[in-house]
Short mmCIF file of C-alpha atoms in Angstrom, two decimals:
data_model
loop_
_atom_site.label_atom_id
_atom_site.label_comp_id
_atom_site.label_asym_id
_atom_site.label_seq_id
_atom_site.Cartn_x
_atom_site.Cartn_y
_atom_site.Cartn_z
CA MET A 1 -10.73 22.50 15.49
CA SER A 2 -10.51 24.91 12.60
CA SER A 3 -10.75 24.41 8.86
CA ALA A 4 -7.91 25.54 6.64
CA GLU A 5 -9.84 27.46 4.03
CA PRO A 6 -8.08 27.37 0.66
CA THR A 7 -7.45 30.67 -1.09
CA GLU A 8 -6.42 30.75 -4.73
CA ALA A 9 -3.17 32.62 -5.26
CA GLU A 10 -1.46 34.02 -8.30
CA PRO A 11 0.96 31.27 -9.47
CA THR A 12 4.55 32.16 -8.71
CA GLU A 13 7.66 30.87 -10.39
CA ALA A 14 10.26 29.30 -8.11
CA GLY A 15 12.70 31.87 -6.80
CA PRO A 16 14.77 32.53 -3.70
CA THR A 17 12.86 33.67 -0.67
CA GLU A 18 13.79 34.09 2.95
CA GLN A 19 11.29 34.47 5.78
CA THR A 20 8.39 36.09 3.91
CA GLY A 21 6.16 34.30 1.43
CA PRO A 22 5.20 35.63 -2.02
CA ALA A 23 2.54 38.28 -2.35
CA VAL A 24 -1.02 37.01 -2.45
CA ARG A 25 -3.42 38.48 -5.00
CA GLU A 26 -7.12 38.52 -4.18
CA PRO A 27 -9.72 39.16 -6.90
CA GLY A 28 -10.28 42.90 -7.35
CA ARG A 29 -7.56 43.93 -4.92
CA ALA A 30 -3.93 44.91 -5.05
CA PRO A 31 -1.46 42.24 -3.94
CA ARG A 32 -1.00 42.00 -0.20
CA PRO A 33 2.11 40.54 1.40
CA ALA A 34 1.74 37.06 2.81
CA ALA A 35 2.29 36.50 6.51
CA PRO A 36 5.90 35.96 7.60
CA VAL A 37 6.85 32.32 7.13
CA PRO A 38 8.70 30.71 10.07
CA SER A 39 11.81 28.68 9.31
CA PRO A 40 11.18 25.11 8.10
CA LEU A 41 10.81 22.56 10.85
CA PRO A 42 13.65 20.10 11.47
CA GLY A 43 13.20 16.56 10.25
CA LEU A 44 11.37 13.81 12.11
CA ALA A 45 14.37 12.14 13.76
CA GLU A 46 16.00 15.50 14.51
CA SER A 47 12.77 16.82 16.08
CA ALA A 48 12.53 13.72 18.28
CA ARG A 49 16.17 14.15 19.33
CA LEU A 50 15.77 17.85 20.13
CA LEU A 51 12.72 17.07 22.25
CA ALA A 52 14.42 14.23 24.11
CA ASP A 53 17.43 16.48 24.81
CA ALA A 54 15.13 19.29 26.02
CA THR A 55 16.65 21.59 23.38
CA THR A 56 13.14 22.56 22.30
CA THR A 57 9.57 21.85 23.32
CA SER A 58 6.66 20.19 21.61
CA THR A 59 4.66 23.37 22.14
CA ALA A 60 7.26 25.35 20.20
CA LEU A 61 7.45 22.82 17.36
CA VAL A 62 3.68 22.51 17.03
CA ALA A 63 3.16 26.27 17.22
CA ASP A 64 5.80 26.76 14.51
CA ALA A 65 4.14 24.12 12.33
CA LEU A 66 0.73 25.76 12.69
CA ALA A 67 2.17 29.22 11.96
CA ARG A 68 3.93 27.95 8.85
CA ILE A 69 0.81 26.17 7.64
CA GLU A 70 -1.32 29.30 8.11
CA ALA A 71 1.27 31.51 6.40
CA THR A 72 1.58 29.27 3.33
CA GLN A 73 -2.07 28.21 3.03
CA PRO A 74 -2.91 31.03 0.56
CA THR A 75 -0.10 29.93 -1.77
CA LEU A 76 0.44 26.19 -1.21
CA ASN A 77 -3.00 25.19 0.10
CA ALA A 78 -1.67 21.96 1.56
CA PHE A 79 -4.25 21.40 4.32
CA ARG A 80 -7.98 20.67 4.40
CA HIS A 81 -8.33 20.79 8.19
CA LEU A 82 -6.20 21.98 11.10
CA ARG A 83 -6.40 20.85 14.73
CA ALA A 84 -4.84 24.01 16.13
CA ALA A 85 -6.35 24.05 19.63
CA ASP A 86 -6.26 20.28 20.10
CA ALA A 87 -2.73 19.98 18.74
CA LEU A 88 -1.43 22.69 21.08
CA ALA A 89 -3.12 21.01 24.03
CA GLU A 90 -1.58 17.67 23.07
CA ALA A 91 1.81 19.36 22.69
CA ALA A 92 1.56 20.79 26.21
CA GLU A 93 0.76 17.30 27.53
CA ALA A 94 3.72 15.88 25.57
CA ASP A 95 5.97 18.48 27.21
CA ARG A 96 4.78 17.36 30.65
CA ARG A 97 5.50 13.73 29.75
CA LEU A 98 8.93 14.58 28.38
CA ALA A 99 9.79 16.58 31.50
CA ALA A 100 8.77 13.56 33.60
CA GLY A 101 11.28 11.42 31.71
CA GLU A 102 8.94 9.54 29.40
CA ARG A 103 10.41 8.63 26.01
CA LEU A 104 8.59 7.41 22.91
CA PRO A 105 9.80 7.36 19.27
CA LEU A 106 7.78 10.46 18.27
CA LEU A 107 6.73 11.96 21.59
CA GLY A 108 5.73 15.57 20.93
CA VAL A 109 6.67 15.61 17.22
CA PRO A 110 4.14 17.29 14.87
CA VAL A 111 3.00 15.27 11.84
CA ALA A 112 0.18 15.41 9.29
CA VAL A 113 -2.08 12.80 7.72
CA LYS A 114 -3.97 12.67 4.45
CA ASP A 115 -7.64 13.56 4.06
CA ASP A 116 -8.56 9.89 3.45
CA THR A 117 -7.47 8.97 6.99
CA ASP A 118 -9.84 9.01 9.96
CA VAL A 119 -8.87 11.38 12.78
CA ALA A 120 -11.34 11.48 15.65
CA GLY A 121 -13.22 14.77 15.74
CA LEU A 122 -12.63 15.66 12.09
CA PRO A 123 -14.62 14.73 8.98
CA THR A 124 -13.00 12.46 6.41
CA HIS A 125 -13.84 14.17 3.13
CA PHE A 126 -11.29 12.26 0.98
CA GLY A 127 -11.09 15.27 -1.33
CA CYS A 128 -14.84 15.46 -1.88
CA ASP A 129 -17.15 18.45 -1.70
CA GLY A 130 -20.08 18.59 0.69
CA GLU A 131 -20.53 18.19 4.42
CA ARG A 132 -19.47 15.16 6.41
CA PRO A 133 -19.89 14.61 10.14
CA PRO A 134 -16.77 14.27 12.29
CA VAL A 135 -15.69 10.66 12.76
CA ALA A 136 -15.78 9.19 16.24
CA SER A 137 -12.58 7.14 16.16
CA ASP A 138 -9.04 7.28 14.84
CA SER A 139 -7.98 4.95 12.08
CA GLU A 140 -5.52 2.26 13.16
CA ALA A 141 -2.62 4.16 11.57
CA VAL A 142 -3.48 7.32 13.52
CA ARG A 143 -3.96 5.30 16.69
CA ARG A 144 -0.43 3.98 16.26
CA LEU A 145 0.90 7.47 15.54
CA ARG A 146 -0.59 8.68 18.81
CA ALA A 147 0.77 5.64 20.63
CA ALA A 148 4.23 6.62 19.39
CA GLY A 149 3.65 10.10 20.85
CA ALA A 150 3.11 12.09 17.65
CA VAL A 151 0.91 15.20 17.55
CA VAL A 152 -1.36 15.26 14.48
CA VAL A 153 -1.63 18.92 13.47
CA GLY A 154 -4.09 18.45 10.61
CA LYS A 155 -5.28 16.66 7.50
CA THR A 156 -3.77 17.35 4.09
CA ASN A 157 -5.52 17.78 0.76
CA SER A 158 -6.17 14.90 -1.61
CA CYS A 159 -7.90 14.84 -4.96
CA GLU A 160 -11.39 13.36 -5.01
CA LEU A 161 -11.22 9.73 -3.80
CA GLY A 162 -7.51 9.66 -4.60
CA GLN A 163 -8.01 8.98 -8.31
CA TRP A 164 -5.59 11.33 -10.04
CA PRO A 165 -1.90 12.36 -10.00
CA PHE A 166 -2.82 15.97 -9.20
CA THR A 167 -4.36 17.52 -6.07
CA GLU A 168 -7.06 19.85 -7.34
CA GLY A 169 -10.83 19.97 -6.93
CA THR A 170 -13.86 22.13 -6.44
CA ALA A 171 -13.97 21.25 -2.75
CA PHE A 172 -10.68 22.92 -1.84
CA GLY A 173 -9.06 24.50 -4.91
CA ALA A 174 -5.56 23.58 -6.02
CA THR A 175 -2.66 22.42 -3.88
CA ARG A 176 0.57 23.78 -5.33
CA ASN A 177 4.14 22.57 -5.60
CA PRO A 178 6.59 24.35 -3.25
CA TRP A 179 9.31 24.18 -5.91
CA ASN A 180 7.15 26.12 -8.38
CA THR A 181 3.62 27.08 -7.44
CA ALA A 182 2.48 27.08 -11.06
CA HIS A 183 2.82 23.28 -10.98
CA THR A 184 1.10 20.44 -9.15
CA PRO A 185 2.85 18.57 -6.35
CA GLY A 186 1.24 15.42 -7.72
CA GLY A 187 -1.43 13.26 -6.21
CA SER A 188 -3.26 11.94 -4.67
CA SER A 189 -1.11 12.56 -1.57
CA GLY A 190 -0.22 16.01 -2.90
CA GLY A 191 -1.12 17.88 0.27
CA SER A 192 1.12 15.65 2.39
CA ALA A 193 3.97 16.00 -0.12
CA ALA A 194 3.66 19.79 -0.35
CA ALA A 195 3.54 20.08 3.44
CA VAL A 196 6.71 18.05 3.95
CA ALA A 197 8.64 19.56 1.04
CA ALA A 198 7.91 23.08 2.29
CA GLY A 199 8.94 22.20 5.85
CA LEU A 200 5.47 22.73 7.31
CA VAL A 201 5.76 19.39 9.13
CA PRO A 202 8.73 17.01 9.49
CA ALA A 203 6.87 14.10 7.83
CA ALA A 204 3.39 13.02 6.82
CA LEU A 205 1.34 9.98 5.97
CA GLY A 206 -0.07 9.50 2.51
CA SER A 207 -1.70 6.58 0.75
CA ASP A 208 -0.75 4.83 -2.47
CA GLY A 209 -3.27 3.01 -4.68
CA ALA A 210 -1.57 3.61 -8.05
CA GLY A 211 1.53 5.59 -7.09
CA SER A 212 -0.15 8.19 -4.87
CA VAL A 213 2.78 8.33 -2.42
CA ARG A 214 5.58 7.78 -4.92
CA ILE A 215 4.35 10.22 -7.61
CA PRO A 216 4.05 13.28 -5.34
CA ALA A 217 7.31 12.30 -3.64
CA ALA A 218 8.99 12.32 -7.07
CA TRP A 219 7.51 15.69 -7.99
CA THR A 220 8.42 17.38 -4.67
CA HIS A 221 11.94 15.93 -4.07
CA LEU A 222 11.00 13.59 -1.22
CA VAL A 223 11.45 10.02 -0.10
CA GLY A 224 8.13 8.18 -0.34
CA ILE A 225 7.67 4.58 0.75
CA LYS A 226 4.90 2.36 -0.59
CA PRO A 227 5.16 -0.57 1.81
CA GLN A 228 4.07 -4.17 1.39
CA ARG A 229 0.31 -4.60 1.41
CA GLY A 230 -0.78 -4.88 5.02
CA ARG A 231 2.40 -3.40 6.47
CA ILE A 232 0.44 -0.34 7.67
CA SER A 233 -3.18 -0.99 8.50
CA VAL A 234 -5.86 0.71 6.40
CA HIS A 235 -8.51 -0.05 9.04
CA PRO A 236 -11.41 0.86 9.28
CA HIS A 237 -11.15 -0.44 5.71
CA SER A 238 -10.10 -4.07 5.60
CA ASP A 239 -9.09 -4.17 1.94
CA ALA A 240 -8.96 -0.64 0.55
CA PHE A 241 -9.61 -0.27 -3.18
CA GLN A 242 -9.72 -4.03 -3.71
CA GLY A 243 -6.27 -4.46 -2.19
CA LEU A 244 -4.57 -1.77 -4.27
CA THR A 245 -4.19 0.93 -1.63
CA VAL A 246 -1.70 1.06 1.22
CA ASN A 247 -0.63 3.84 3.58
CA GLY A 248 2.93 5.11 3.41
CA PRO A 249 5.28 7.81 4.73
CA LEU A 250 6.61 10.92 3.00
CA ALA A 251 9.74 12.59 4.37
CA ARG A 252 12.84 14.48 3.28
CA THR A 253 15.24 11.69 4.30
CA VAL A 254 15.25 7.91 4.26
CA ALA A 255 15.82 7.79 8.02
CA ASP A 256 12.76 9.96 8.66
CA ALA A 257 10.56 7.91 6.32
CA ALA A 258 11.78 4.69 7.96
CA LEU A 259 11.13 6.07 11.44
CA LEU A 260 7.56 6.98 10.50
CA LEU A 261 7.06 3.56 8.89
CA ASP A 262 8.18 1.79 12.07
CA ALA A 263 5.88 3.99 14.17
CA VAL A 264 2.70 3.18 12.24
CA ALA A 265 3.39 -0.37 11.01
CA GLY A 266 1.23 -3.18 12.32
CA ALA A 267 -2.12 -4.81 11.76
CA HIS A 268 -5.55 -4.26 13.22
CA PRO A 269 -7.19 -7.49 14.45
CA GLU A 270 -9.66 -7.33 11.54
CA ASP A 271 -7.06 -6.82 8.79
CA PHE A 272 -6.81 -9.39 5.97
CA HIS A 273 -3.11 -8.88 5.25
CA ARG A 274 -0.58 -9.37 8.05
CA PRO A 275 3.03 -9.50 6.80
CA PRO A 276 5.77 -10.18 9.37
CA ALA A 277 7.34 -7.13 10.99
CA VAL A 278 10.30 -5.25 9.54
CA ARG A 279 12.80 -2.92 11.20
CA ALA A 280 12.88 -0.03 8.78
CA ALA A 281 14.96 2.37 10.90
CA GLU A 282 17.64 -0.29 11.38
CA ALA A 283 17.64 -0.97 7.64
CA ALA A 284 18.29 2.73 6.97
CA ARG A 285 21.60 2.35 8.85
CA ARG A 286 22.61 -0.90 7.12
CA ASP A 287 24.91 -1.45 4.15
CA PRO A 288 22.77 -3.01 1.40
CA GLY A 289 25.65 -5.10 0.06
CA ARG A 290 26.39 -5.45 -3.64
CA LEU A 291 23.12 -5.81 -5.53
CA ARG A 292 22.03 -6.72 -9.04
CA ILE A 293 19.75 -3.93 -10.23
CA ALA A 294 17.53 -4.10 -13.31
CA LEU A 295 16.97 -0.76 -15.05
CA ALA A 296 13.69 -0.73 -16.99
CA TRP A 297 12.67 2.12 -19.29
CA ARG A 298 9.69 0.50 -20.94
CA PRO A 299 6.47 0.87 -18.90
CA PRO A 300 3.56 -1.60 -18.93
CA LEU A 301 1.19 -1.44 -21.85
CA THR A 302 -1.09 1.59 -21.51
CA LEU A 303 -1.89 2.22 -25.20
CA THR A 304 -0.55 5.76 -24.85
CA GLY A 305 2.91 5.14 -26.31
CA ALA A 306 4.30 6.76 -23.18
CA GLY A 307 8.01 6.80 -22.54
CA PRO A 308 10.19 8.92 -20.29
CA ASP A 309 10.63 12.60 -21.01
CA PRO A 310 14.27 13.27 -22.01
CA GLU A 311 14.89 15.19 -18.78
CA VAL A 312 13.46 12.36 -16.70
CA ARG A 313 15.61 9.88 -18.60
CA ARG A 314 18.70 12.03 -18.05
CA ALA A 315 18.07 12.22 -14.29
CA VAL A 316 17.35 8.51 -13.85
CA THR A 317 20.39 7.59 -15.95
CA ALA A 318 22.55 9.70 -13.66
CA LEU A 319 21.10 7.92 -10.64
CA ALA A 320 21.77 4.52 -12.26
CA ASP A 321 25.35 5.65 -12.87
CA THR A 322 25.63 6.50 -9.17
CA LEU A 323 24.44 3.01 -8.25
CA ALA A 324 27.07 1.49 -10.53
CA ARG A 325 29.77 3.70 -9.01
CA LEU A 326 28.71 2.51 -5.56
CA GLY A 327 29.51 -1.04 -6.63
CA HIS A 328 26.17 -2.41 -7.78
CA HIS A 329 25.65 -4.26 -11.03
CA VAL A 330 23.15 -2.26 -13.09
CA GLU A 331 21.77 -3.79 -16.28
CA GLU A 332 18.88 -2.86 -18.53
CA ALA A 333 16.06 -5.40 -18.41
CA ARG A 334 12.40 -5.68 -19.29
CA PRO A 335 9.91 -6.99 -16.70
CA ARG A 336 7.20 -9.23 -18.13
CA TYR A 337 4.25 -7.06 -17.16
CA GLY A 338 1.87 -8.76 -19.57
CA LEU A 339 -1.64 -7.31 -19.68
CA ILE A 340 -1.57 -6.32 -16.03
CA GLY A 341 -3.83 -3.35 -16.79
CA LEU A 342 -6.71 -5.78 -17.30
CA ALA A 343 -6.42 -6.62 -13.61
CA PHE A 344 -5.83 -3.06 -12.45
CA VAL A 345 -8.81 -1.33 -14.09
CA PRO A 346 -11.57 -3.45 -12.51
CA ARG A 347 -9.98 -3.27 -9.08
CA ALA A 348 -9.43 0.49 -9.28
CA THR A 349 -12.87 1.41 -10.61
CA VAL A 350 -14.69 -0.96 -8.25
CA GLY A 351 -12.75 0.62 -5.39
CA ILE A 352 -13.80 4.10 -6.51
CA ALA A 353 -17.41 2.94 -6.87
CA GLU A 354 -17.39 1.52 -3.33
CA PHE A 355 -16.23 4.84 -1.87
CA ALA A 356 -18.36 7.03 -4.16
CA ALA A 357 -21.51 5.09 -3.29
CA ARG A 358 -21.12 6.22 0.34
CA HIS A 359 -21.18 9.92 -0.54
CA PRO A 360 -24.34 11.53 0.86
CA GLU A 361 -24.67 13.97 -2.08
CA PRO A 362 -23.60 12.16 -5.29
CA ALA A 363 -24.43 15.22 -7.42
CA LEU A 364 -21.46 17.02 -5.83
CA LEU A 365 -19.00 14.45 -7.16
CA ASP A 366 -16.82 15.29 -10.15
CA PRO A 367 -18.35 14.00 -13.41
CA ARG A 368 -15.23 11.87 -13.86
CA THR A 369 -15.88 10.25 -10.49
CA ARG A 370 -19.47 9.50 -11.48
CA SER A 371 -18.15 7.92 -14.69
CA ALA A 372 -15.76 5.74 -12.68
CA LEU A 373 -18.64 4.80 -10.37
CA ARG A 374 -20.68 3.57 -13.33
CA THR A 375 -17.72 1.63 -14.72
CA GLY A 376 -16.91 0.13 -11.35
CA THR A 377 -20.50 -0.94 -10.84
CA ARG A 378 -20.40 -2.81 -14.16
CA LEU A 379 -17.06 -4.45 -13.35
CA GLY A 380 -18.01 -5.63 -9.88
CA GLY A 381 -18.76 -9.16 -8.85
CA ARG A 382 -17.38 -11.84 -11.14
CA VAL A 383 -15.14 -9.50 -13.14
CA VAL A 384 -13.28 -8.04 -10.17
CA ARG A 385 -12.99 -11.47 -8.54
CA ALA A 386 -11.36 -12.79 -11.71
CA ALA A 387 -9.03 -9.76 -11.77
CA ARG A 388 -7.93 -10.47 -8.22
CA ALA A 389 -7.49 -14.16 -8.94
CA ARG A 390 -4.88 -13.29 -11.60
CA GLU A 391 -2.58 -11.84 -8.95
CA VAL A 392 -0.90 -15.18 -8.17
CA ARG A 393 0.06 -15.63 -11.85
CA GLN A 394 1.22 -12.02 -12.01
CA HIS A 395 3.46 -12.61 -9.02
CA ARG A 396 5.09 -15.54 -10.82
CA ARG A 397 5.45 -13.80 -14.19
CA ILE A 398 6.80 -10.46 -12.96
CA GLY A 399 8.58 -12.08 -10.03
CA ALA A 400 10.70 -14.05 -12.51
CA LEU A 401 12.79 -10.87 -12.80
CA PHE A 402 13.92 -11.54 -9.24
CA ASP A 403 13.64 -15.33 -9.00
CA ALA A 404 14.79 -16.58 -12.40
CA SER A 405 16.87 -13.64 -13.62
CA GLY A 406 18.50 -13.06 -10.26
CA PHE A 407 17.95 -9.32 -9.89
CA ASP A 408 17.56 -7.90 -6.39
CA VAL A 409 15.94 -4.55 -7.24
CA LEU A 410 14.10 -3.01 -10.18
CA LEU A 411 14.87 0.64 -10.97
CA THR A 412 12.47 2.68 -13.11
CA PRO A 413 11.47 6.32 -13.43
CA THR A 414 8.68 7.07 -10.97
CA THR A 415 6.90 9.16 -13.61
CA ALA A 416 7.40 9.62 -17.33
CA ALA A 417 7.02 13.40 -17.11
CA PRO A 418 7.97 16.26 -14.78
CA PRO A 419 5.14 17.77 -12.69
CA PRO A 420 2.41 19.25 -14.92
CA ARG A 421 1.12 22.78 -14.55
CA ILE A 422 -1.89 23.48 -12.35
CA GLY A 423 -5.06 23.14 -14.44
CA ARG A 424 -3.51 20.75 -16.97
CA PHE A 425 -6.36 18.28 -16.41
CA ASP A 426 -9.19 20.80 -16.09
CA ASP A 427 -12.28 20.23 -18.25
CA LEU A 428 -11.06 16.89 -19.58
CA SER A 429 -13.51 14.03 -19.91
CA ALA A 430 -13.02 10.91 -17.82
CA TRP A 431 -11.44 9.11 -20.78
CA ARG A 432 -9.07 11.95 -21.68
CA THR A 433 -8.05 12.36 -18.03
CA ASP A 434 -7.22 8.65 -17.85
CA VAL A 435 -5.18 8.84 -21.04
CA ALA A 436 -3.31 11.95 -19.92
CA MET A 437 -2.43 10.56 -16.51
CA ALA A 438 -1.46 7.16 -17.95
CA ALA A 439 0.96 8.97 -20.27
CA ALA A 440 2.46 11.01 -17.41
CA CYS A 441 2.49 8.24 -14.79
CA PRO A 442 2.75 4.79 -16.40
CA TYR A 443 5.33 3.23 -14.08
CA ALA A 444 3.98 3.11 -10.52
CA TRP A 445 0.63 1.29 -10.53
CA PRO A 446 1.72 -2.33 -11.34
CA TRP A 447 3.30 -2.63 -7.89
CA ASN A 448 -0.10 -1.84 -6.35
CA VAL A 449 -1.60 -4.79 -8.24
CA LEU A 450 1.18 -7.00 -6.91
CA GLY A 451 1.05 -5.59 -3.38
CA TRP A 452 4.85 -5.38 -3.23
CA PRO A 453 6.98 -2.53 -1.80
CA GLY A 454 8.60 0.39 -3.59
CA VAL A 455 10.52 3.51 -2.60
CA ASN A 456 10.68 6.78 -4.50
CA VAL A 457 14.02 8.57 -4.24
CA PRO A 458 14.78 12.04 -5.60
CA ALA A 459 16.56 11.75 -8.95
CA GLY A 460 17.29 15.44 -9.53
CA PHE A 461 15.74 18.37 -11.32
CA THR A 462 14.80 19.43 -14.81
CA ARG A 463 16.67 22.39 -16.29
CA SER A 464 13.80 24.60 -15.16
CA GLY A 465 14.13 23.38 -11.56
CA LEU A 466 11.25 20.89 -11.32
CA PRO A 467 11.92 17.73 -9.27
CA VAL A 468 11.75 14.23 -10.76
CA GLY A 469 12.19 10.85 -9.10
CA ALA A 470 13.12 7.22 -9.53
CA GLN A 471 11.57 4.22 -7.85
CA LEU A 472 13.35 1.26 -6.29
CA LEU A 473 11.02 -1.74 -6.53
CA GLY A 474 11.37 -5.15 -4.97
CA PRO A 475 9.61 -8.48 -4.55
CA SER A 476 7.35 -9.35 -1.66
CA ARG A 477 8.41 -8.05 1.76
CA SER A 478 11.65 -6.47 0.53
CA GLU A 479 11.29 -3.11 2.30
CA GLU A 480 14.48 -3.48 4.33
CA ARG A 481 16.65 -4.02 1.22
CA LEU A 482 15.02 -1.11 -0.61
CA ILE A 483 15.39 1.20 2.39
CA ALA A 484 19.06 0.26 2.87
CA LEU A 485 19.76 0.94 -0.81
CA ALA A 486 17.89 4.26 -0.71
CA ALA A 487 19.90 5.30 2.36
CA GLN A 488 23.16 4.48 0.59
CA LEU A 489 22.09 6.61 -2.37
CA GLU A 490 21.13 9.43 -0.04
CA ASP A 491 24.53 9.37 1.67
CA ASP A 492 26.13 9.88 -1.73
CA ARG A 493 23.73 12.29 -3.41
CA ARG A 494 22.64 14.25 -0.29
CA TRP A 495 19.35 15.31 -1.80
CA PHE A 496 18.12 16.55 1.58
CA GLU A 497 20.43 19.56 1.29
CA HIS A 498 18.16 21.04 -1.40
CA ARG A 499 15.02 22.86 -0.24
CA PRO A 500 12.34 24.65 -2.25
CA PRO A 501 12.36 28.44 -2.24
CA VAL A 502 8.86 28.92 -0.78
#
């Protein structure tokens, strides 16, 4: 086991590069060239196919992933921990199993998981500073990844306790966007998103408690799936962040995201939520049929007056036009969100308080985290129980868009703004940080309150080359429809042909 030590680099504007990364500037020294960067890894399904056909080896793929991670760590800073020795040993074992004829969905394929996910032998810092002992057991999601044959190469950076739509902190520095390293890849699954977008790994797991898979997917030109609550186990947590948080895949294609979802889906015996199984990979090959799609521009009430940036609106409008050209009925509509924020805030802050209270050195926590801890402590008990009890009424009110109005899918921007610059949220108070992130990201979090699925799809780029996304949202247990629709869009728009320059 080795730690991936973050090194701050001079921000670089996006520009064409080949096999060598941008120069790295260290304080007080002249720039030194970064290590040569190996070619991006193939996607998840393609890696599995190459391994099954004996066109490559797991050892080669894992070694390439580790070399690419090490070469880009000074500039992208995507990883908190690497498992270099263990991953190479597991790759060698996968090669022996492949040579013996064994076949599993991901046998020998390198993947990454987020820093909130337990991997035996590594600490679970969840973006926090300070020392933590290694955990003894894998989380259920990692156990299922291993059962599918995947090789976990490391753990990716997350902001502290997953609270913010940026991946920066005193514990590890700043994780940067491969499309333009002066900007954030989003958060809180920013390390996973940066790693996949840059081709360091074919796919990665993130988690989504208020858009934390979909937001970084939007800002790094990826497919990100927030599945139905309970679809992927969050064990050893039975009800993470008061039911708001789920695990979900990030990948460059719908097929890869669906393959990863199938590999890790399923409940632990102690899980509260146990939805019936879906076949995501099959859905990615299925025609979605002609759908009625509601296009909503107005976000839920956040008291920020937030609306979509003109470049976000332009990109999402173009995507809606594509859906209409593909034969779907697209119509502007307005979901009845009501005062859903009154249910979200207690659940979110109580969830933060529950995690923060376990930190062995509370003084090391960000002042904004300590503020959330105090708020969550006040809103615990009766208040959070009442917030959770409202969920049934919220299902009926917002679900009327699908049940009474007859829409199949809701389309919205994933974020109101393109990815902010690194440091945009530095030195803000807890209140000002909340206001700023609510203005930038007002669209994603209601679906966490509801527990329903959503898929971010790339919507295009701003004129300066920054990615933006759109989310396809559905009612309960509608992953297969959303995945089929996303795959149809991908066939037409072919977003996977565009790669960042880093």
